[in-house]
mmCIF file with all atom_site columns, C-alpha atoms in Angstrom:
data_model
loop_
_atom_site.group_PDB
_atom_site.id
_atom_site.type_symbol
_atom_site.label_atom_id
_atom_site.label_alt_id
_atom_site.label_comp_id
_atom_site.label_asym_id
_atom_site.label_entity_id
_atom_site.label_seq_id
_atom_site.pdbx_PDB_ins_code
_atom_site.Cartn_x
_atom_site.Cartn_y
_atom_site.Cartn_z
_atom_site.occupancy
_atom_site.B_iso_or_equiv
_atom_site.pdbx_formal_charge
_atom_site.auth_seq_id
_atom_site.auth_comp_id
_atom_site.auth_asym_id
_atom_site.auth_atom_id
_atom_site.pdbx_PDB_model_num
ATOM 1   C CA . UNK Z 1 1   ? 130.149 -3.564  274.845 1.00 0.00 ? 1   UNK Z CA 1
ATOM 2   C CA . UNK Z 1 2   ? 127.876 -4.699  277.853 1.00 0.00 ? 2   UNK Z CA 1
ATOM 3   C CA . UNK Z 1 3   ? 131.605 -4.481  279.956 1.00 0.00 ? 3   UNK Z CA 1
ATOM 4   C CA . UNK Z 1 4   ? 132.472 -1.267  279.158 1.00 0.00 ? 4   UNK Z CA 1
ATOM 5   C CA . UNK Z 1 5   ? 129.355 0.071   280.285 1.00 0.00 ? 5   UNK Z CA 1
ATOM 6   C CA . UNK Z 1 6   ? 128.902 -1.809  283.361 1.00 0.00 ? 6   UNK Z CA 1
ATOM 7   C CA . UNK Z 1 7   ? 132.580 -0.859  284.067 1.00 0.00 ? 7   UNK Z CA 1
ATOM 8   C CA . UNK Z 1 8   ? 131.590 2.615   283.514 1.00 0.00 ? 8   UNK Z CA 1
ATOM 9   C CA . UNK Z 1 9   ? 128.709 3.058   285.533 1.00 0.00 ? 9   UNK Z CA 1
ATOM 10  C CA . UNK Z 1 10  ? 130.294 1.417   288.729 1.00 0.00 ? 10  UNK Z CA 1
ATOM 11  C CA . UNK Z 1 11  ? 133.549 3.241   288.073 1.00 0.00 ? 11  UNK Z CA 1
ATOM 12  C CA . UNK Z 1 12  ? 130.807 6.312   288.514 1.00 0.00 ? 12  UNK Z CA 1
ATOM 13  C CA . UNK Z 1 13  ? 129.171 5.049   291.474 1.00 0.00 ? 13  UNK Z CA 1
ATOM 14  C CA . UNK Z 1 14  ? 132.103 3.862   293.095 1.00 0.00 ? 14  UNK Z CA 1
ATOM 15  C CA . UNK Z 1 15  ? 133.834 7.355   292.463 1.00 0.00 ? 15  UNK Z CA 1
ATOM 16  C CA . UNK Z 1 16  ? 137.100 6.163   290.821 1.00 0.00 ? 16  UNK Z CA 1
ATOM 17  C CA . UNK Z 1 17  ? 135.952 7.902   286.655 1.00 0.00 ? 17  UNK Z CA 1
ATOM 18  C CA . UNK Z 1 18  ? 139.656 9.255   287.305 1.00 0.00 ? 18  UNK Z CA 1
ATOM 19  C CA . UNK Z 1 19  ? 141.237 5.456   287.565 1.00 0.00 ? 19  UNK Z CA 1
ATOM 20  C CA . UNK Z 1 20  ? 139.008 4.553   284.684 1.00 0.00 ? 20  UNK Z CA 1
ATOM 21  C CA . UNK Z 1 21  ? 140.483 7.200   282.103 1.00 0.00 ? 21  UNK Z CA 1
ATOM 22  C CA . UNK Z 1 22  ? 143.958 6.522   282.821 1.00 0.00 ? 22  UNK Z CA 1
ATOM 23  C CA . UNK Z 1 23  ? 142.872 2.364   282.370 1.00 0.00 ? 23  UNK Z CA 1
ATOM 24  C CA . UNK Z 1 24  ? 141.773 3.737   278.986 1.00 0.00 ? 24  UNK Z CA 1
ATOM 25  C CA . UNK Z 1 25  ? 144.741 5.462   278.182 1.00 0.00 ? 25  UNK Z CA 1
ATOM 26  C CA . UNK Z 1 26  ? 147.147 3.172   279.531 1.00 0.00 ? 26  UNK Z CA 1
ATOM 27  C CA . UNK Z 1 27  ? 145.484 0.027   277.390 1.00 0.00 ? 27  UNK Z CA 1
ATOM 28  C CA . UNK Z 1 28  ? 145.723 2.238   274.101 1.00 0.00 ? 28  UNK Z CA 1
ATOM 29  C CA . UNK Z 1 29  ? 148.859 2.689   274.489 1.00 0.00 ? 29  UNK Z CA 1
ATOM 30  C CA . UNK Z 1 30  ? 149.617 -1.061  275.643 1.00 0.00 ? 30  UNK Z CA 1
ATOM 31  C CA . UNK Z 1 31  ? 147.407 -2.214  272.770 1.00 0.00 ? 31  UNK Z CA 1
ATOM 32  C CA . UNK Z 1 32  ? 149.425 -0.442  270.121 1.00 0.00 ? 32  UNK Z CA 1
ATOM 33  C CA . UNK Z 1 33  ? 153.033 -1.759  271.323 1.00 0.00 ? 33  UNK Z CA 1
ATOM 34  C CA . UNK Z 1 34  ? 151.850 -4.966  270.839 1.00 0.00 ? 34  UNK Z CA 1
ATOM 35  C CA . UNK Z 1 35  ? 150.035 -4.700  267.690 1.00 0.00 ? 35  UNK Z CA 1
ATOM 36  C CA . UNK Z 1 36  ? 153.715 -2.637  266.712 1.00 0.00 ? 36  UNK Z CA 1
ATOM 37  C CA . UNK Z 1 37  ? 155.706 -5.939  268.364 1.00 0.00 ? 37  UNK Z CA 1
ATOM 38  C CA . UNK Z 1 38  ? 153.631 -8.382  266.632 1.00 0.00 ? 38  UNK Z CA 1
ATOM 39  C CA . UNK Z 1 39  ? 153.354 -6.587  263.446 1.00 0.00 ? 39  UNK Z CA 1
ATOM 40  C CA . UNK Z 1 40  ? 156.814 -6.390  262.947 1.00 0.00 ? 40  UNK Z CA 1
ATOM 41  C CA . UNK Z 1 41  ? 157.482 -9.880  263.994 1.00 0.00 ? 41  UNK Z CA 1
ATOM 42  C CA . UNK Z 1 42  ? 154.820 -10.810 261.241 1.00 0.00 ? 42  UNK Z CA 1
ATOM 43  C CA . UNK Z 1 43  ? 156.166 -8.412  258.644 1.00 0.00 ? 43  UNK Z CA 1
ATOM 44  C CA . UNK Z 1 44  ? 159.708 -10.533 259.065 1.00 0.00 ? 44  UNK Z CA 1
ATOM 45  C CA . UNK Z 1 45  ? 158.597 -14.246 259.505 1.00 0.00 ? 45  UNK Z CA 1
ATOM 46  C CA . UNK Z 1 46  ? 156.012 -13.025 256.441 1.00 0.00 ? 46  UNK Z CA 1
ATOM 47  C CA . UNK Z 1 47  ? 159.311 -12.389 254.604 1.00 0.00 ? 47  UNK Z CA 1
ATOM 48  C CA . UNK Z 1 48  ? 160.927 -15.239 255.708 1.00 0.00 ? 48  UNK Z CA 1
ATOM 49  C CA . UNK Z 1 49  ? 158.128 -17.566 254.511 1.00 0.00 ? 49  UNK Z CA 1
ATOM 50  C CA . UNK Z 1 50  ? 157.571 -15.558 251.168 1.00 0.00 ? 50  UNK Z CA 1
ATOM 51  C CA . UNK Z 1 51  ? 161.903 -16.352 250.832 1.00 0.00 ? 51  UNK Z CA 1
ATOM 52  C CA . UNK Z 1 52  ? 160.868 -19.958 251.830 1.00 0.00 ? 52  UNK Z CA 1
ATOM 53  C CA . UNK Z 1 53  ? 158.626 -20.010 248.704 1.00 0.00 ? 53  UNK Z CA 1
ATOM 54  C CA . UNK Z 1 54  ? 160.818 -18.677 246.376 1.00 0.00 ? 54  UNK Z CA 1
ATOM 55  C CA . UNK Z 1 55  ? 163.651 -20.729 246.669 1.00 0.00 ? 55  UNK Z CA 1
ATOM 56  C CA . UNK Z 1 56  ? 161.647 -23.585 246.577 1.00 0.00 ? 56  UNK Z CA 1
ATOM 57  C CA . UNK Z 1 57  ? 161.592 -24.267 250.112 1.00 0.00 ? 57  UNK Z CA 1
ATOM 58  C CA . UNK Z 1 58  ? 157.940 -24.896 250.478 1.00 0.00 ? 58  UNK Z CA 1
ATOM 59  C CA . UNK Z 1 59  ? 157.390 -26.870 247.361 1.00 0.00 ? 59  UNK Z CA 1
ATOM 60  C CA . UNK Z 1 60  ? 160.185 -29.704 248.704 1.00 0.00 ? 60  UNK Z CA 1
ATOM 61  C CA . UNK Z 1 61  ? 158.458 -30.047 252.114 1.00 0.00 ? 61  UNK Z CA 1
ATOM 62  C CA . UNK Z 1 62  ? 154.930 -29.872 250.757 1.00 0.00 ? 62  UNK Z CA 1
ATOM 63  C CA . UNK Z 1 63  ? 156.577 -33.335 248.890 1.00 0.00 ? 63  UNK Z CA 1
ATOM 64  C CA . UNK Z 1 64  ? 157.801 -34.533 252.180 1.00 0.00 ? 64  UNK Z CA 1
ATOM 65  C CA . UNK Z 1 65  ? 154.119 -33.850 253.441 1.00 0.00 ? 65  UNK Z CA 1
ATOM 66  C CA . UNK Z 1 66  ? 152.375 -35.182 250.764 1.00 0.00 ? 66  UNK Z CA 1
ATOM 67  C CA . UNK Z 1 67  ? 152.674 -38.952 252.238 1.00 0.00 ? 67  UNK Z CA 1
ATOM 68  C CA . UNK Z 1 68  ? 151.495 -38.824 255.748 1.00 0.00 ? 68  UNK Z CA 1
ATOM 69  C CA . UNK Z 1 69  ? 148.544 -36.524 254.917 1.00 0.00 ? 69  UNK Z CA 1
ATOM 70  C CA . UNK Z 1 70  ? 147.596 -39.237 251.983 1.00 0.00 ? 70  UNK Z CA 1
ATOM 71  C CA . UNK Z 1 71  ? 147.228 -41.425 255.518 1.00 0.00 ? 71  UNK Z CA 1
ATOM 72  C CA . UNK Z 1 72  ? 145.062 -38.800 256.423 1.00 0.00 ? 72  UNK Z CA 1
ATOM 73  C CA . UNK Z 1 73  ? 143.247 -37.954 253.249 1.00 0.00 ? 73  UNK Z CA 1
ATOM 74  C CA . UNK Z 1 74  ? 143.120 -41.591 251.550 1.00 0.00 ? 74  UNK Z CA 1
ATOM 75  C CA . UNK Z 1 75  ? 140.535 -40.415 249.077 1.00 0.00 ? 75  UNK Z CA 1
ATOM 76  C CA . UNK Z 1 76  ? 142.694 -37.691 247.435 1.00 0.00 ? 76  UNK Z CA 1
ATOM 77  C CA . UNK Z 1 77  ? 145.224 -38.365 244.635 1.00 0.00 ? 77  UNK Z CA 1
ATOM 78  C CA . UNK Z 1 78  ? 148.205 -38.028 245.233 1.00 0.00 ? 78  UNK Z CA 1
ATOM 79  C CA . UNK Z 1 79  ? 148.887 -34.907 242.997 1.00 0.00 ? 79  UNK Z CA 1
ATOM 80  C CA . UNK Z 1 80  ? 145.478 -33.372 244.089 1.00 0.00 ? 80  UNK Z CA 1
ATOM 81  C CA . UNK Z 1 81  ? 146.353 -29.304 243.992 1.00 0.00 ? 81  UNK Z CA 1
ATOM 82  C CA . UNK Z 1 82  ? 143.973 -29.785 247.249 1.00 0.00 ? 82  UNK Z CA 1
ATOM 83  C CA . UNK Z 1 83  ? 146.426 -32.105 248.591 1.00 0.00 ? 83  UNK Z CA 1
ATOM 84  C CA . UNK Z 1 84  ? 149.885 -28.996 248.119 1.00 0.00 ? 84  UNK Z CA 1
ATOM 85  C CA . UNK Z 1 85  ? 146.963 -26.349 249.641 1.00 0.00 ? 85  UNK Z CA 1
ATOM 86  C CA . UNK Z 1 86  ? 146.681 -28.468 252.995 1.00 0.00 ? 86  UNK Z CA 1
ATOM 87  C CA . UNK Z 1 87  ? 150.199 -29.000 252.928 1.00 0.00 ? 87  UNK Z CA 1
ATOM 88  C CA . UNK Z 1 88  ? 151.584 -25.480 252.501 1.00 0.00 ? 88  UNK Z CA 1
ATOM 89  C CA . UNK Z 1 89  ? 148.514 -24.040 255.334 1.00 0.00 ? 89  UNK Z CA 1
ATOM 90  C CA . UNK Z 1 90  ? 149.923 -26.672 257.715 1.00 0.00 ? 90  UNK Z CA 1
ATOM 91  C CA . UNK Z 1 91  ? 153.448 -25.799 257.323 1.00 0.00 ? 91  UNK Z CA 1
ATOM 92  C CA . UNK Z 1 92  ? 152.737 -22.057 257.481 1.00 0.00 ? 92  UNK Z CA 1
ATOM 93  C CA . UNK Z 1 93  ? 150.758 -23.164 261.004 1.00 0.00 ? 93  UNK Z CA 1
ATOM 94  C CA . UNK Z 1 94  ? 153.746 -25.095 262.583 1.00 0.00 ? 94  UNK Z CA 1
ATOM 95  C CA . UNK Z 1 95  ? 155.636 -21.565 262.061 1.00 0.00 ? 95  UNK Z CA 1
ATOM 96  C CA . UNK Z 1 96  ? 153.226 -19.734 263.653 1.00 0.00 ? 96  UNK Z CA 1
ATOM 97  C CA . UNK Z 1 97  ? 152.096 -17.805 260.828 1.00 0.00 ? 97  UNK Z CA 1
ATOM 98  C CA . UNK Z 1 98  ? 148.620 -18.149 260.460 1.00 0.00 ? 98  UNK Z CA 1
ATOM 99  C CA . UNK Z 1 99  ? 148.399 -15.065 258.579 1.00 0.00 ? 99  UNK Z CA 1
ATOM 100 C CA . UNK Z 1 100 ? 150.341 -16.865 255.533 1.00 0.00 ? 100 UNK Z CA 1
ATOM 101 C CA . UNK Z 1 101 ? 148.494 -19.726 256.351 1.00 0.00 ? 101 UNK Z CA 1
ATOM 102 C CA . UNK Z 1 102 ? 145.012 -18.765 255.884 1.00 0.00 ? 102 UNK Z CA 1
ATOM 103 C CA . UNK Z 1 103 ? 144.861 -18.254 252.148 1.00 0.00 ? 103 UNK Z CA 1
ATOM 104 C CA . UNK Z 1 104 ? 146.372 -21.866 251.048 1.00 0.00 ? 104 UNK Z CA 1
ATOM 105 C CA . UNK Z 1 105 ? 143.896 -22.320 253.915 1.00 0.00 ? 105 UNK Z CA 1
ATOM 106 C CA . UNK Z 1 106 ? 140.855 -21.185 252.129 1.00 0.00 ? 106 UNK Z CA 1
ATOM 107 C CA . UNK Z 1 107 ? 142.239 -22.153 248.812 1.00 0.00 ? 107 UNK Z CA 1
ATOM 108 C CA . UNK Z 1 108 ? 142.601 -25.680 250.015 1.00 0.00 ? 108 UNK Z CA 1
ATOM 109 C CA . UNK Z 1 109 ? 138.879 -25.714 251.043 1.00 0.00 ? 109 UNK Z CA 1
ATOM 110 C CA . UNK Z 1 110 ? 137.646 -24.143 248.186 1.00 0.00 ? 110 UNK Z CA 1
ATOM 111 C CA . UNK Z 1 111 ? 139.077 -26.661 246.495 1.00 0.00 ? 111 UNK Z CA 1
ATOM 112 C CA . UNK Z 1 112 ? 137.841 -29.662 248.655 1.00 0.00 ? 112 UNK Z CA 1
ATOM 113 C CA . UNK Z 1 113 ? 134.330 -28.590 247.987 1.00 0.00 ? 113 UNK Z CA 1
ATOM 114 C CA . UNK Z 1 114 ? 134.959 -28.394 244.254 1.00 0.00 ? 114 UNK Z CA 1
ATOM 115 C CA . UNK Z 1 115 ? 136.174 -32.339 244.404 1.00 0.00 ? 115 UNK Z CA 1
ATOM 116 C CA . UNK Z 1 116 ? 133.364 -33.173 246.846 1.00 0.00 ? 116 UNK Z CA 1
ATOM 117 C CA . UNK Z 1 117 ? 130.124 -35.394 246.068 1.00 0.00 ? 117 UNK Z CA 1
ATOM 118 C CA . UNK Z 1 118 ? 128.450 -34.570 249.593 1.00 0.00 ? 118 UNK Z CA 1
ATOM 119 C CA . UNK Z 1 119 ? 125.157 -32.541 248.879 1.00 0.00 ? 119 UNK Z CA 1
ATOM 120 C CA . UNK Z 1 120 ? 125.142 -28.421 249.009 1.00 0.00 ? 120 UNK Z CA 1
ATOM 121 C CA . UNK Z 1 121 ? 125.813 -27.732 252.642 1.00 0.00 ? 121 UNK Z CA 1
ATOM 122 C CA . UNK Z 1 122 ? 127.487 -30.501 253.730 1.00 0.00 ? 122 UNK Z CA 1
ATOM 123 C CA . UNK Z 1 123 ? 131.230 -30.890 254.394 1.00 0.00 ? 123 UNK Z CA 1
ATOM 124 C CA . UNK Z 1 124 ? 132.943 -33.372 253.293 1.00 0.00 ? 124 UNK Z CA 1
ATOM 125 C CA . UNK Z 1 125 ? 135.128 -35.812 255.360 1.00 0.00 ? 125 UNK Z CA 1
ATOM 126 C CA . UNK Z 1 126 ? 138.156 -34.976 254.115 1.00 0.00 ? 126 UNK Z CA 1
ATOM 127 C CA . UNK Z 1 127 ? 136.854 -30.369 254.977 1.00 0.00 ? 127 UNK Z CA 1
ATOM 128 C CA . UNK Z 1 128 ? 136.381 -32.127 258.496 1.00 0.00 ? 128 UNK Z CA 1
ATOM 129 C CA . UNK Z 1 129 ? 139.626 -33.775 259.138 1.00 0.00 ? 129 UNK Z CA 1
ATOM 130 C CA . UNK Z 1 130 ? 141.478 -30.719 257.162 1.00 0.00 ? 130 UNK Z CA 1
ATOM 131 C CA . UNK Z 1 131 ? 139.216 -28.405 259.717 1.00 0.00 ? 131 UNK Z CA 1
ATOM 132 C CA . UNK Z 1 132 ? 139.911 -30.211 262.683 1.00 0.00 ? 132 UNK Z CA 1
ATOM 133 C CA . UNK Z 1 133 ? 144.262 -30.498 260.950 1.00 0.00 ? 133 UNK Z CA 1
ATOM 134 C CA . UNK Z 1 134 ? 143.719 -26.591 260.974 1.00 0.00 ? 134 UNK Z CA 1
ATOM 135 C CA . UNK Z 1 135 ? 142.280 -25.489 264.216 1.00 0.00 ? 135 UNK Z CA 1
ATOM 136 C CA . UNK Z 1 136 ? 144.345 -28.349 266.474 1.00 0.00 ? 136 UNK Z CA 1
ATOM 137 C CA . UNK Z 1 137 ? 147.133 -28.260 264.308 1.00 0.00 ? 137 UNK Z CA 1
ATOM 138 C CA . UNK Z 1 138 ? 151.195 -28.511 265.697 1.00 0.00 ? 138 UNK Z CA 1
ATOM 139 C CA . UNK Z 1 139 ? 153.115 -25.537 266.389 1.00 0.00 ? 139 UNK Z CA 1
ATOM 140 C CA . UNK Z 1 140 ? 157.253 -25.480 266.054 1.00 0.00 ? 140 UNK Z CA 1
ATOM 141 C CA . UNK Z 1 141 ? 157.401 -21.775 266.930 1.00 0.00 ? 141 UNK Z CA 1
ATOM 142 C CA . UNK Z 1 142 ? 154.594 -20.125 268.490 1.00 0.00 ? 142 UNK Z CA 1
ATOM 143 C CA . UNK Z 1 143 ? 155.907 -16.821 266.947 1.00 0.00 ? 143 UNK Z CA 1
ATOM 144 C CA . UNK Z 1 144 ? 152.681 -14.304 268.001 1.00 0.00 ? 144 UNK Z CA 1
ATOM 145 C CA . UNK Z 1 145 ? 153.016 -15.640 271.540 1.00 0.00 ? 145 UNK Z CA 1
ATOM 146 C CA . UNK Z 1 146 ? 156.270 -15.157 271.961 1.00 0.00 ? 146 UNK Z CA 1
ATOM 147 C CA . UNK Z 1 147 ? 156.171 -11.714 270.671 1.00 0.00 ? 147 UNK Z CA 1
ATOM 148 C CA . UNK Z 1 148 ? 153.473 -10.841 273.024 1.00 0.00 ? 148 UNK Z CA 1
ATOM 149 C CA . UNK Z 1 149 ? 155.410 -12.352 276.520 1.00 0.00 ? 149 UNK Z CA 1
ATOM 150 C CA . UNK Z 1 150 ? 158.650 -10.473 274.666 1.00 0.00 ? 150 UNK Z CA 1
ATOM 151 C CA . UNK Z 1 151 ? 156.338 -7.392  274.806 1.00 0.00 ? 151 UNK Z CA 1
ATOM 152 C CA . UNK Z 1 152 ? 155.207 -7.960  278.209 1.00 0.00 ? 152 UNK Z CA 1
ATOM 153 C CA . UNK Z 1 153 ? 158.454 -8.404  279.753 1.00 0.00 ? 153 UNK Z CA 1
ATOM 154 C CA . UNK Z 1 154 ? 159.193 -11.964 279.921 1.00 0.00 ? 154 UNK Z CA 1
ATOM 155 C CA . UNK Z 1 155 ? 162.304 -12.824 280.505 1.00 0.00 ? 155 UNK Z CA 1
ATOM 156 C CA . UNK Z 1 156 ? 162.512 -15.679 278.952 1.00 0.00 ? 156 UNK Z CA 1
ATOM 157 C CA . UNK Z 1 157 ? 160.087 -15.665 276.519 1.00 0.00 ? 157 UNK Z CA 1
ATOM 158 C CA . UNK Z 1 158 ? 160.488 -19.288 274.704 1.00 0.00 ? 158 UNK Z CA 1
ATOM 159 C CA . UNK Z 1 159 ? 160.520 -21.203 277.890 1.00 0.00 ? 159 UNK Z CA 1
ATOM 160 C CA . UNK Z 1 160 ? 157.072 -22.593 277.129 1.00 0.00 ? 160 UNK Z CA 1
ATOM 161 C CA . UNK Z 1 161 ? 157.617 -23.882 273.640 1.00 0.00 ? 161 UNK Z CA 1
ATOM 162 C CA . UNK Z 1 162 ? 158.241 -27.695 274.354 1.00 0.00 ? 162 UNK Z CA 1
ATOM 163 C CA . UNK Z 1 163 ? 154.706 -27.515 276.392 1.00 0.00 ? 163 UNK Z CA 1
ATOM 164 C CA . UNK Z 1 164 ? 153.395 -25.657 273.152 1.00 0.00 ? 164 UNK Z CA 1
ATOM 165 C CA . UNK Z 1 165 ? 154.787 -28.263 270.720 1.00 0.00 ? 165 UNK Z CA 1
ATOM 166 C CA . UNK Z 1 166 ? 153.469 -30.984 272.966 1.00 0.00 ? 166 UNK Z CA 1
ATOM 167 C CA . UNK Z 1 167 ? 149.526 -29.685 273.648 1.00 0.00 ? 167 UNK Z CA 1
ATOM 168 C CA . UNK Z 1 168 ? 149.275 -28.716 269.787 1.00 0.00 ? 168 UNK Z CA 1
ATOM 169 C CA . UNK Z 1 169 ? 150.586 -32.168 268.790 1.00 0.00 ? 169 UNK Z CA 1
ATOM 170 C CA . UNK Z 1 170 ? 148.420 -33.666 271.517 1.00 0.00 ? 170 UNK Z CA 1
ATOM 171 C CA . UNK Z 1 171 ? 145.686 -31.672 270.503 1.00 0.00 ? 171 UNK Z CA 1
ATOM 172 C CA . UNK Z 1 172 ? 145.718 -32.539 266.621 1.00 0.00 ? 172 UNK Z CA 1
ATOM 173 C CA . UNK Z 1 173 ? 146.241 -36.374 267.223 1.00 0.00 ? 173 UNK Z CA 1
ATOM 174 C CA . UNK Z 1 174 ? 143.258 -36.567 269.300 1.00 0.00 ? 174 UNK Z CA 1
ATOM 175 C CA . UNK Z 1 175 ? 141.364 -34.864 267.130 1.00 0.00 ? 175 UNK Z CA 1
ATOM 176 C CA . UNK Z 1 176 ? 142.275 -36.584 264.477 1.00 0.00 ? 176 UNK Z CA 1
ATOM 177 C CA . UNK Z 1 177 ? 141.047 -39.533 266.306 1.00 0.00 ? 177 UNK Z CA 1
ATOM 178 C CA . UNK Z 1 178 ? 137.570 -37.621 267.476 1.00 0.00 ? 178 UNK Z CA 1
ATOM 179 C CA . UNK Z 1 179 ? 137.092 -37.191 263.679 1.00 0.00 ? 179 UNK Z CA 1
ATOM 180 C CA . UNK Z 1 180 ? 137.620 -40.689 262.379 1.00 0.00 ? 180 UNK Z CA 1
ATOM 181 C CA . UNK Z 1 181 ? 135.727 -42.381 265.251 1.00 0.00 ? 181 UNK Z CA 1
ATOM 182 C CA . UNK Z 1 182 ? 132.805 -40.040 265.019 1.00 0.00 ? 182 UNK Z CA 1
ATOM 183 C CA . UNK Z 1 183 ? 132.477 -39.956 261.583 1.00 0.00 ? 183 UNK Z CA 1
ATOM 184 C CA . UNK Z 1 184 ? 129.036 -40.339 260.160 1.00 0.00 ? 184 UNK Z CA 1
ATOM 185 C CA . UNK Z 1 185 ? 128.748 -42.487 256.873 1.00 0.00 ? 185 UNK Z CA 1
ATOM 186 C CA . UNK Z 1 186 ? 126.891 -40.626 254.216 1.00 0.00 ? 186 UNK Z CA 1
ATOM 187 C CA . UNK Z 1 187 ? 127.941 -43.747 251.852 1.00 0.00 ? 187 UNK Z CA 1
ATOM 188 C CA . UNK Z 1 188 ? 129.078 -40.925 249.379 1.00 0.00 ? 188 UNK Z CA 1
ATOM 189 C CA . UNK Z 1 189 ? 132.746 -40.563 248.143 1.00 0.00 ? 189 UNK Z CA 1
ATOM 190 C CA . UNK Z 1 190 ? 134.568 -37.132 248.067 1.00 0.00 ? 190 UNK Z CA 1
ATOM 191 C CA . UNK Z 1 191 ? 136.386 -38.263 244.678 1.00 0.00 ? 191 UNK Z CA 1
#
């Protein structure tokens, strides 16, 4: 808010209030084709996931995912419904489709802090390391950016996407490192 009114006042003082509405206008209009662009992009990756459920899709990789993130998460059982939660959030975030991702997402935290033993307040090692799996986590297909440099006129809008899958997988081993080697022992046991 503190921007708009500075821009405001020295678009007054400066005498360009004219430049300033059309800026307004012009970024209303920019800011609904790409909410339009990305929404629709969401609408049909959103259907292509939900088809990914329903055919079973999801279930057979959350299998396949099951074993490296026991590496990850050696104190949940294997057929912890925590365990298919983190799964199906990460897969949704390799997709790019955070919005599908964020309720197995908040399911699968809600359901680490049922299974914890830390005290009222404090997360859990494995809420850390699914945190940290979450927020650095790899991206296949960056589908929101590319609809927004299809939007802006890119012409070749996936060009980046072997940098993206690189950082993001960069990103999530090192923090996956950050959180085992600065890991406080509370001597407690999430199971």
């Amino acid at each position: 808010n503190a921007l708009i009114v500075v821009g405001i006042i020295i678009s007054v003082f400066t005498g360009k209030i004219n430049e300033l509405g059309n800026v307004i206008i012009s970024s209303a209009t920019d800011a609904f084709d790409i909410f339009l662009n990305v929404g629709i992009l969401i609408l049909f990756w959103g259907g292509i996931f939900n088809i990914a459920i329903e055919s079973g899709m999801i279930k057979n990789l959350i299998k396949v995912f099951k074993k490296p993130l026991k590496f990850i998460f050696p104190e949940l059982p294997s057929d912890s419904l925590a365990l298919e939660y983190v799964s199906s959030n990460i897969i949704a975030n390799m997709f790019g489709l955070g919005f599908a991702a964020t309720p197995s997402g908040l399911k699968g935290i809600k359901r680490l802090k049922e299974i914890s033993t830390m005290p009222e307040g404090v997360a859990s090692d494995e809420m850390i390391s699914f945190l940290v799996l979450n927020t650095a986590g790899v991206t296949l297909i960056p589908t929101t950016v590319i609809s927004i440099r299809k939007s802006y006129g890119s012409k070749s809008p996936t060009d980046f996407m072997l940098y993206a899958i690189l950082s993001t997988l960069a990103a999530c081993v090192l923090g996956l490192l950050a959180d085992k080697i600065l890991r406080k022992p509370y001597g407690e046991k999430v199971c």
